[in-house]
Every structure is written in C-alpha cells, then in structure tokens.
Amino acid sequence: SAVISQKPSRDICQRGTSLTIQCQVDSQVTMMFWYRQQPGQSLTLIATANQGSEATYESGFVIDKFPISRPNLTFSTLTVSNMSPEDSSIYLCSGLTGTYEQYFGPGTRLTVT
Amino acid sequence: SQQGEEDPQALSIQEGENATMNCSYKTSINNLQWYRQNSGRGLVHLILIRSNEREKHSGRLRVTLDTSKKSSSLLITASRAADTASYFCGIKVGGSEKLVFGKGTKLTVNP
C-alpha cells in the first residue's frame, strides 16, 4: 500500500489569489494524479503528474489554471491559480502502486471567497 | 460516458444489517476499485478486483464482479454506525491508467 499526505489540509483564499497544494507519497508509485471533488459531487481527474515533464491534462483543465509539478517519484504540487468561488472544492492527490492499487491522500478543502 | 454508476444513491439501514451497493459500467475494464469516503475527507481504499476475478473478501467486505453484466457489488455484512460514509467505485478502463468514478452511494447506518 501507499500512504499519501497532503498539505494544507484546508484553506480559505480570496478571489484572484493562488494556492499551491503539496503531495508526498511514502513509497515509490508508478503514477501520480490530481483529482477535484466539487461539493456533493464525484471525483473528476484534473491531470496525470509526470515526473520531470509537463503534466497530462484532462479535457476542461489547462496548465495555466492548474500548473502541476512532479520533480521526483514521491512528490508533486498542484497550484490553483487566479481562484474564483467556482474553484471551491476538495483537491485530492492519488498514487498508483506497482500492484495497480490506487491510493488517495486526505484531500485539501479549498474555499474561495 | 465511461463512468461507473453506483446504485442506490442513498441507503439507510439499521446497525447489524447487511448493506449492498452496486456499480455498473459501460466499457471493458482492467480492474475496479471500491473506496470509502467519510464526510468530505480523502478516499480510503477498500478492495481492488481484477477483470479476471469474480469475488474478493476483506473482513466484513465482499466484492463481486460480473463482467458479462458489466457490474460489481460491494456487500458490507453486520454493518456498524462507523460504516456510515459514501462509497465509490473507481473504474480502470482498458488501455488507460486513469480511474473514473461515479457519484457514489451514501450509506447511513443507524445505531
């Protein structure tokens, strides 16, 4: 299994500002992902974080809004840029292990005012 | 859509009863993974079942997979109040490493 930590656990931010979320995995994972969960909704994949190269974004998500870094196998960051109230969500980091199980971090609850 | 769809959307039972949740999907899959989410927190991994498996157990949890019907079920036996949570199935579609999720089943276990 993999243990995934995220910080911050929650934040309240003002419109127009940016927030960077950090994700740390305790063991090597083959892939890392970032998801968003809007209030009362399911999880939506934002992007796959690729080590040492640009992330692969899903339809509807762009690098300018959600820049992602993954400098090594066990660490990634997601930035939510130029925030608006519509960005209020839980953001979840996820890691895929070599046995194909996908684990999730505890999430970052973001509120934009 | 390749989403998994959980059914029912909400389920309320008494402590000690069994709870069954279902997940249906539309395309061929590599595996299917069940998760629990407590009140807006992260997802806790419960069980992974591969496309060539039919049933798996973990403690009070039993997961079945019927690829001919493109469906899976999660059974929680002898439920407890602490099982109150939302349950999601994540579908790993063939040829992709991504998991796609349905809207989940909200389970309430009344003491």
Short mmCIF file of N, CA and C in Angstrom, two decimals, chain B residues 13-93:
data_model
loop_
_atom_site.label_atom_id
_atom_site.label_comp_id
_atom_site.label_asym_id
_atom_site.label_seq_id
_atom_site.Cartn_x
_atom_site.Cartn_y
_atom_site.Cartn_z
N ILE B 13 -29.82 1.98 6.73
CA ILE B 13 -30.10 0.68 7.36
C ILE B 13 -29.84 0.77 8.85
N GLN B 14 -30.24 -0.29 9.55
CA GLN B 14 -30.00 -0.37 10.98
C GLN B 14 -28.69 -1.12 11.24
N GLU B 15 -28.06 -0.76 12.31
CA GLU B 15 -26.83 -1.44 12.71
C GLU B 15 -27.08 -2.95 12.79
N GLY B 16 -26.14 -3.72 12.28
CA GLY B 16 -26.27 -5.17 12.27
C GLY B 16 -26.79 -5.73 10.96
N GLU B 17 -27.46 -4.91 10.19
CA GLU B 17 -27.95 -5.36 8.88
C GLU B 17 -26.82 -5.35 7.86
N ASN B 18 -27.08 -6.02 6.75
CA ASN B 18 -26.11 -6.01 5.64
C ASN B 18 -26.46 -4.87 4.68
N ALA B 19 -25.42 -4.33 4.05
CA ALA B 19 -25.61 -3.27 3.07
C ALA B 19 -25.01 -3.71 1.75
N THR B 20 -25.76 -3.57 0.68
CA THR B 20 -25.28 -3.92 -0.65
C THR B 20 -25.35 -2.71 -1.56
N MET B 21 -24.23 -2.43 -2.21
CA MET B 21 -24.15 -1.34 -3.16
C MET B 21 -23.67 -1.90 -4.49
N ASN B 22 -24.18 -1.33 -5.56
CA ASN B 22 -23.85 -1.83 -6.89
C ASN B 22 -23.17 -0.76 -7.72
N CYS B 23 -22.38 -1.23 -8.67
CA CYS B 23 -21.67 -0.34 -9.58
C CYS B 23 -21.78 -0.91 -10.97
N SER B 24 -22.24 -0.12 -11.91
CA SER B 24 -22.33 -0.57 -13.30
C SER B 24 -21.44 0.30 -14.17
N TYR B 25 -20.96 -0.26 -15.25
CA TYR B 25 -20.08 0.47 -16.15
C TYR B 25 -20.38 0.08 -17.58
N LYS B 26 -19.74 0.77 -18.52
CA LYS B 26 -20.17 0.60 -19.92
C LYS B 26 -19.13 -0.05 -20.81
N THR B 27 -17.84 0.05 -20.45
CA THR B 27 -16.81 -0.48 -21.34
C THR B 27 -16.05 -1.60 -20.64
N SER B 28 -15.14 -2.24 -21.36
CA SER B 28 -14.32 -3.28 -20.74
C SER B 28 -13.34 -2.63 -19.76
N ILE B 29 -13.03 -3.35 -18.71
CA ILE B 29 -12.20 -2.77 -17.65
C ILE B 29 -10.98 -3.64 -17.38
N ASN B 30 -9.95 -3.02 -16.81
CA ASN B 30 -8.80 -3.75 -16.28
C ASN B 30 -9.06 -4.20 -14.86
N ASN B 31 -9.55 -3.24 -14.07
CA ASN B 31 -9.90 -3.56 -12.70
C ASN B 31 -10.92 -2.55 -12.20
N LEU B 32 -11.45 -2.83 -11.04
CA LEU B 32 -12.43 -1.96 -10.41
C LEU B 32 -12.04 -1.87 -8.94
N GLN B 33 -12.08 -0.66 -8.40
CA GLN B 33 -11.63 -0.47 -7.02
C GLN B 33 -12.74 0.24 -6.23
N TRP B 34 -13.00 -0.25 -5.05
CA TRP B 34 -14.00 0.34 -4.17
C TRP B 34 -13.32 1.18 -3.10
N TYR B 35 -13.97 2.31 -2.79
CA TYR B 35 -13.42 3.24 -1.82
C TYR B 35 -14.52 3.69 -0.86
N ARG B 36 -14.10 4.12 0.33
CA ARG B 36 -14.99 4.74 1.30
C ARG B 36 -14.52 6.18 1.52
N GLN B 37 -15.47 7.09 1.66
CA GLN B 37 -15.14 8.47 1.95
C GLN B 37 -16.02 8.94 3.10
N ASN B 38 -15.38 9.36 4.16
CA ASN B 38 -16.10 9.90 5.31
C ASN B 38 -16.17 11.42 5.20
N SER B 39 -17.38 11.92 5.12
CA SER B 39 -17.68 13.34 5.27
C SER B 39 -16.63 14.28 4.68
N GLY B 40 -16.42 14.22 3.36
CA GLY B 40 -15.56 15.18 2.70
C GLY B 40 -14.08 15.00 2.93
N ARG B 41 -13.70 13.86 3.41
CA ARG B 41 -12.26 13.58 3.60
C ARG B 41 -11.74 12.81 2.40
N GLY B 42 -10.52 12.28 2.52
CA GLY B 42 -9.93 11.52 1.43
C GLY B 42 -10.60 10.18 1.25
N LEU B 43 -10.27 9.53 0.15
CA LEU B 43 -10.82 8.21 -0.14
C LEU B 43 -9.96 7.13 0.48
N VAL B 44 -10.61 6.21 1.16
CA VAL B 44 -9.91 5.07 1.75
C VAL B 44 -10.09 3.88 0.83
N HIS B 45 -8.99 3.28 0.43
CA HIS B 45 -9.03 2.14 -0.48
C HIS B 45 -9.55 0.91 0.25
N LEU B 46 -10.56 0.25 -0.34
CA LEU B 46 -11.15 -0.93 0.28
C LEU B 46 -10.69 -2.21 -0.41
N ILE B 47 -11.01 -2.36 -1.66
CA ILE B 47 -10.71 -3.59 -2.38
C ILE B 47 -10.49 -3.28 -3.86
N LEU B 48 -9.53 -3.96 -4.45
CA LEU B 48 -9.33 -3.97 -5.90
C LEU B 48 -9.74 -5.34 -6.41
N ILE B 49 -10.54 -5.38 -7.44
CA ILE B 49 -10.89 -6.64 -8.08
C ILE B 49 -10.54 -6.54 -9.56
N ARG B 50 -9.81 -7.53 -10.04
CA ARG B 50 -9.36 -7.52 -11.43
C ARG B 50 -10.42 -8.12 -12.34
N SER B 51 -10.28 -7.85 -13.61
CA SER B 51 -11.31 -8.27 -14.57
C SER B 51 -11.44 -9.78 -14.67
N ASN B 52 -10.38 -10.51 -14.29
CA ASN B 52 -10.44 -11.98 -14.35
C ASN B 52 -10.83 -12.60 -13.01
N GLU B 53 -11.21 -11.77 -12.05
CA GLU B 53 -11.64 -12.26 -10.75
C GLU B 53 -13.15 -12.10 -10.62
N ARG B 54 -13.75 -12.94 -9.81
CA ARG B 54 -15.20 -12.90 -9.66
C ARG B 54 -15.63 -12.47 -8.26
N GLU B 55 -14.78 -12.73 -7.28
CA GLU B 55 -15.16 -12.38 -5.91
C GLU B 55 -13.91 -12.18 -5.07
N LYS B 56 -13.97 -11.19 -4.16
CA LYS B 56 -12.89 -10.98 -3.20
C LYS B 56 -13.48 -10.59 -1.86
N HIS B 57 -12.75 -10.96 -0.82
CA HIS B 57 -13.21 -10.68 0.54
C HIS B 57 -12.14 -9.92 1.29
N SER B 58 -12.60 -9.07 2.20
CA SER B 58 -11.69 -8.41 3.13
C SER B 58 -12.48 -8.09 4.39
N GLY B 59 -12.25 -8.89 5.42
CA GLY B 59 -13.00 -8.69 6.67
C GLY B 59 -14.49 -8.81 6.44
N ARG B 60 -15.24 -7.76 6.75
CA ARG B 60 -16.70 -7.78 6.57
C ARG B 60 -17.13 -7.36 5.16
N LEU B 61 -16.18 -7.16 4.29
CA LEU B 61 -16.47 -6.71 2.93
C LEU B 61 -16.38 -7.86 1.95
N ARG B 62 -17.35 -7.89 1.03
CA ARG B 62 -17.28 -8.85 -0.08
C ARG B 62 -17.60 -8.11 -1.37
N VAL B 63 -16.73 -8.25 -2.33
CA VAL B 63 -16.92 -7.62 -3.63
C VAL B 63 -17.06 -8.70 -4.68
N THR B 64 -18.04 -8.53 -5.55
CA THR B 64 -18.20 -9.43 -6.69
C THR B 64 -18.09 -8.62 -7.97
N LEU B 65 -17.72 -9.30 -9.03
CA LEU B 65 -17.61 -8.68 -10.34
C LEU B 65 -18.22 -9.60 -11.38
N ASP B 66 -19.12 -9.08 -12.17
CA ASP B 66 -19.74 -9.82 -13.27
C ASP B 66 -19.46 -9.05 -14.55
N THR B 67 -18.43 -9.48 -15.27
CA THR B 67 -18.04 -8.73 -16.47
C THR B 67 -19.06 -8.89 -17.59
N SER B 68 -19.83 -9.98 -17.59
CA SER B 68 -20.85 -10.13 -18.63
C SER B 68 -21.97 -9.11 -18.46
N LYS B 69 -22.26 -8.76 -17.21
CA LYS B 69 -23.28 -7.76 -16.93
C LYS B 69 -22.67 -6.38 -16.71
N LYS B 70 -21.35 -6.30 -16.76
CA LYS B 70 -20.65 -5.03 -16.53
C LYS B 70 -21.12 -4.41 -15.20
N SER B 71 -21.00 -5.21 -14.15
CA SER B 71 -21.43 -4.70 -12.85
C SER B 71 -20.62 -5.33 -11.74
N SER B 72 -20.57 -4.62 -10.62
CA SER B 72 -19.88 -5.08 -9.42
C SER B 72 -20.76 -4.74 -8.23
N SER B 73 -20.61 -5.51 -7.18
CA SER B 73 -21.35 -5.18 -5.96
C SER B 73 -20.41 -5.22 -4.78
N LEU B 74 -20.71 -4.37 -3.81
CA LEU B 74 -19.98 -4.33 -2.54
C LEU B 74 -20.98 -4.66 -1.44
N LEU B 75 -20.68 -5.71 -0.70
CA LEU B 75 -21.51 -6.12 0.42
C LEU B 75 -20.77 -5.85 1.71
N ILE B 76 -21.41 -5.13 2.62
CA ILE B 76 -20.87 -4.94 3.96
C ILE B 76 -21.77 -5.73 4.91
N THR B 77 -21.20 -6.70 5.57
CA THR B 77 -22.01 -7.52 6.48
C THR B 77 -21.95 -6.96 7.90
N ALA B 78 -23.01 -7.22 8.64
CA ALA B 78 -23.09 -6.81 10.05
C ALA B 78 -22.64 -5.36 10.22
N SER B 79 -23.33 -4.47 9.56
CA SER B 79 -22.88 -3.07 9.50
C SER B 79 -22.85 -2.42 10.88
N ARG B 80 -22.00 -1.42 10.98
CA ARG B 80 -21.83 -0.66 12.21
C ARG B 80 -22.05 0.82 11.92
N ALA B 81 -22.32 1.59 12.94
CA ALA B 81 -22.51 3.03 12.74
C ALA B 81 -21.28 3.66 12.10
N ALA B 82 -20.10 3.11 12.40
CA ALA B 82 -18.86 3.65 11.84
C ALA B 82 -18.74 3.40 10.33
N ASP B 83 -19.61 2.55 9.77
CA ASP B 83 -19.59 2.33 8.32
C ASP B 83 -20.31 3.45 7.58
N THR B 84 -20.96 4.34 8.30
CA THR B 84 -21.62 5.47 7.67
C THR B 84 -20.62 6.30 6.89
N ALA B 85 -20.84 6.41 5.57
CA ALA B 85 -19.89 7.06 4.67
C ALA B 85 -20.47 7.02 3.27
N SER B 86 -19.75 7.63 2.35
CA SER B 86 -20.07 7.47 0.93
C SER B 86 -19.12 6.45 0.34
N TYR B 87 -19.64 5.62 -0.54
CA TYR B 87 -18.84 4.56 -1.15
C TYR B 87 -18.80 4.78 -2.66
N PHE B 88 -17.60 4.71 -3.21
CA PHE B 88 -17.39 4.96 -4.63
C PHE B 88 -16.72 3.75 -5.28
N CYS B 89 -17.09 3.52 -6.53
CA CYS B 89 -16.33 2.56 -7.32
C CYS B 89 -15.52 3.33 -8.36
N GLY B 90 -14.28 2.95 -8.50
CA GLY B 90 -13.40 3.54 -9.49
C GLY B 90 -13.14 2.52 -10.59
N ILE B 91 -13.38 2.91 -11.82
CA ILE B 91 -13.26 2.02 -12.96
C ILE B 91 -11.95 2.30 -13.68
N LYS B 92 -11.15 1.27 -13.85
CA LYS B 92 -9.95 1.42 -14.66
C LYS B 92 -10.23 0.78 -16.01
N VAL B 93 -10.36 1.65 -17.00
CA VAL B 93 -10.73 1.21 -18.33
C VAL B 93 -9.52 0.62 -19.04
#
